[in-house]
Tab-separated table of C-alpha atoms and ligand atoms in Angstrom:
chain	number	residue	atom	x	y	z
A	1	MET	CA	-16.452	53.883	-33.790
A	2	PRO	CA	-16.091	50.405	-32.925
A	3	LEU	CA	-17.684	48.000	-35.550
A	4	ILE	CA	-20.532	45.820	-33.417
A	5	HIS	CA	-22.315	42.872	-35.370
A	6	TRP	CA	-25.441	41.136	-33.905
A	7	THR	CA	-26.093	37.831	-35.190
A	8	LEU	CA	-29.761	36.716	-35.470
A	9	PRO	CA	-31.351	33.566	-34.728
A	10	ASP	CA	-31.961	32.534	-38.157
A	11	GLY	CA	-27.911	33.075	-39.229
A	12	SER	CA	-28.413	37.049	-40.464
A	13	ARG	CA	-26.526	39.419	-39.457
A	14	ILE	CA	-26.936	43.107	-38.255
A	15	SER	CA	-23.655	45.480	-38.405
A	16	ASP	CA	-23.451	48.611	-37.433
A	17	GLU	CA	-20.653	51.564	-36.173
A	18	VAL	CA	-21.330	52.295	-32.555
A	19	ALA	CA	-20.024	55.821	-30.823
A	20	ASP	CA	-17.916	55.231	-27.980
A	21	GLY	CA	-19.356	55.140	-24.750
A	22	THR	CA	-22.925	53.821	-26.201
A	23	ASN	CA	-24.242	50.637	-23.991
A	24	LEU	CA	-24.923	48.075	-26.860
A	25	MET	CA	-29.217	47.948	-25.517
A	26	ASP	CA	-29.146	51.522	-27.077
A	27	ALA	CA	-27.086	50.463	-29.899
A	28	ALA	CA	-29.175	47.763	-30.965
A	29	GLN	CA	-32.070	49.423	-30.511
A	30	PHE	CA	-30.710	52.207	-33.387
A	31	ALA	CA	-29.913	49.637	-35.427
A	32	GLY	CA	-32.971	47.725	-35.893
A	33	VAL	CA	-31.675	44.657	-34.011
A	34	PRO	CA	-34.823	42.182	-33.342
A	35	GLY	CA	-35.186	40.878	-29.516
A	36	ILE	CA	-33.476	43.381	-27.973
A	37	ALA	CA	-36.642	44.906	-25.866
A	38	GLY	CA	-34.804	46.916	-23.215
A	39	GLU	CA	-37.510	47.785	-21.119
A	40	CYS	CA	-35.952	49.217	-17.992
A	41	GLY	CA	-34.060	51.279	-20.308
A	42	GLY	CA	-30.674	50.239	-19.490
A	43	CYS	CA	-30.762	49.810	-15.502
A	44	MET	CA	-30.168	46.520	-15.160
A	45	SER	CA	-33.502	45.546	-13.675
A	46	CYS	CA	-35.217	43.351	-17.001
A	47	ALA	CA	-33.116	41.317	-18.477
A	48	THR	CA	-34.513	41.969	-22.214
A	49	CYS	CA	-31.825	43.021	-23.864
A	50	GLN	CA	-29.661	39.438	-23.216
A	51	VAL	CA	-26.782	38.559	-25.594
A	52	VAL	CA	-24.397	35.735	-26.101
A	53	VAL	CA	-20.997	37.029	-26.461
A	54	ASP	CA	-18.843	35.313	-29.310
A	55	PRO	CA	-16.451	32.958	-27.799
A	56	ALA	CA	-13.641	34.743	-29.366
A	57	TRP	CA	-14.388	37.834	-27.723
A	58	ILE	CA	-15.373	37.058	-24.050
A	59	ASP	CA	-11.814	37.439	-22.765
A	60	ARG	CA	-12.095	41.330	-23.894
A	61	VAL	CA	-15.871	41.790	-23.244
A	62	GLY	CA	-15.491	39.865	-19.851
A	63	VAL	CA	-18.443	37.674	-18.530
A	64	ALA	CA	-21.382	38.933	-16.139
A	65	CYS	CA	-20.452	40.129	-12.758
A	66	ASP	CA	-22.742	38.474	-9.920
A	67	GLN	CA	-25.622	41.017	-10.044
A	68	GLU	CA	-26.022	40.753	-13.684
A	69	ARG	CA	-25.854	36.880	-13.476
A	70	MET	CA	-28.520	36.594	-11.058
A	71	LEU	CA	-30.885	38.862	-13.335
A	72	LEU	CA	-29.978	36.597	-16.114
A	73	GLU	CA	-30.738	33.568	-14.327
A	74	ALA	CA	-34.308	35.039	-13.798
A	75	ALA	CA	-34.758	35.739	-17.563
A	76	THR	CA	-37.503	33.787	-19.610
A	77	VAL	CA	-34.557	32.574	-21.637
A	78	ALA	CA	-32.350	30.818	-20.247
A	79	PRO	CA	-28.567	32.135	-20.080
A	80	GLN	CA	-25.234	30.782	-21.485
A	81	ASP	CA	-21.677	30.942	-19.851
A	82	ARG	CA	-21.297	33.961	-22.229
A	83	SER	CA	-24.786	35.756	-21.873
A	84	ARG	CA	-24.630	39.354	-20.996
A	85	LEU	CA	-27.057	41.826	-20.882
A	86	SER	CA	-25.923	44.102	-23.607
A	87	CYS	CA	-27.108	47.584	-21.966
A	88	GLN	CA	-23.980	46.557	-19.186
A	89	ILE	CA	-21.302	46.363	-22.058
A	90	VAL	CA	-20.328	49.941	-23.312
A	91	ALA	CA	-18.936	50.518	-27.056
A	92	HIS	CA	-15.029	51.060	-27.059
A	93	ARG	CA	-12.101	50.755	-29.550
A	94	ALA	CA	-10.521	47.693	-28.230
A	95	LEU	CA	-14.005	45.963	-29.139
A	96	ASP	CA	-14.411	46.922	-32.650
A	97	GLY	CA	-15.170	43.959	-34.505
A	98	LEU	CA	-17.527	42.620	-31.556
A	99	VAL	CA	-19.680	39.671	-32.573
A	100	LEU	CA	-22.814	39.319	-30.257
A	101	HIS	CA	-25.588	36.019	-30.787
A	102	LEU	CA	-29.272	36.747	-29.807
A	103	PRO	CA	-30.920	34.245	-27.847
A	104	ALA	CA	-33.394	31.609	-30.128
B	201	FES	S1	-32.104	46.869	-20.660
B	201	FES	FE1	-33.029	45.976	-18.586
B	201	FES	S2	-31.319	44.417	-18.087
B	201	FES	FE2	-30.780	45.408	-19.968
């Protein structure tokens, strides 16, 4: 199970082991990460699960696809180049130690 770290806007961090195959919006909610509403339940229609992937991890996580990017750009929080919808990132062994940042 990969260990995932969420860094909050105040610099504090929440970390949790996440079962392989779990999307990181569900994982964040389970871990009590604030600011991940996940209003659509992970069907990629709300953009309330935005995270910014740490620069050290973007090659392994990958950037948003076109559909995801369009939704991010319509969100209330302006996306960055490394923004992703956390419901579209699935935990797996290669993501052990992943650092995600919550937008301010
Ligand atoms: S939970 Fe709605 S887009 Fe991710």
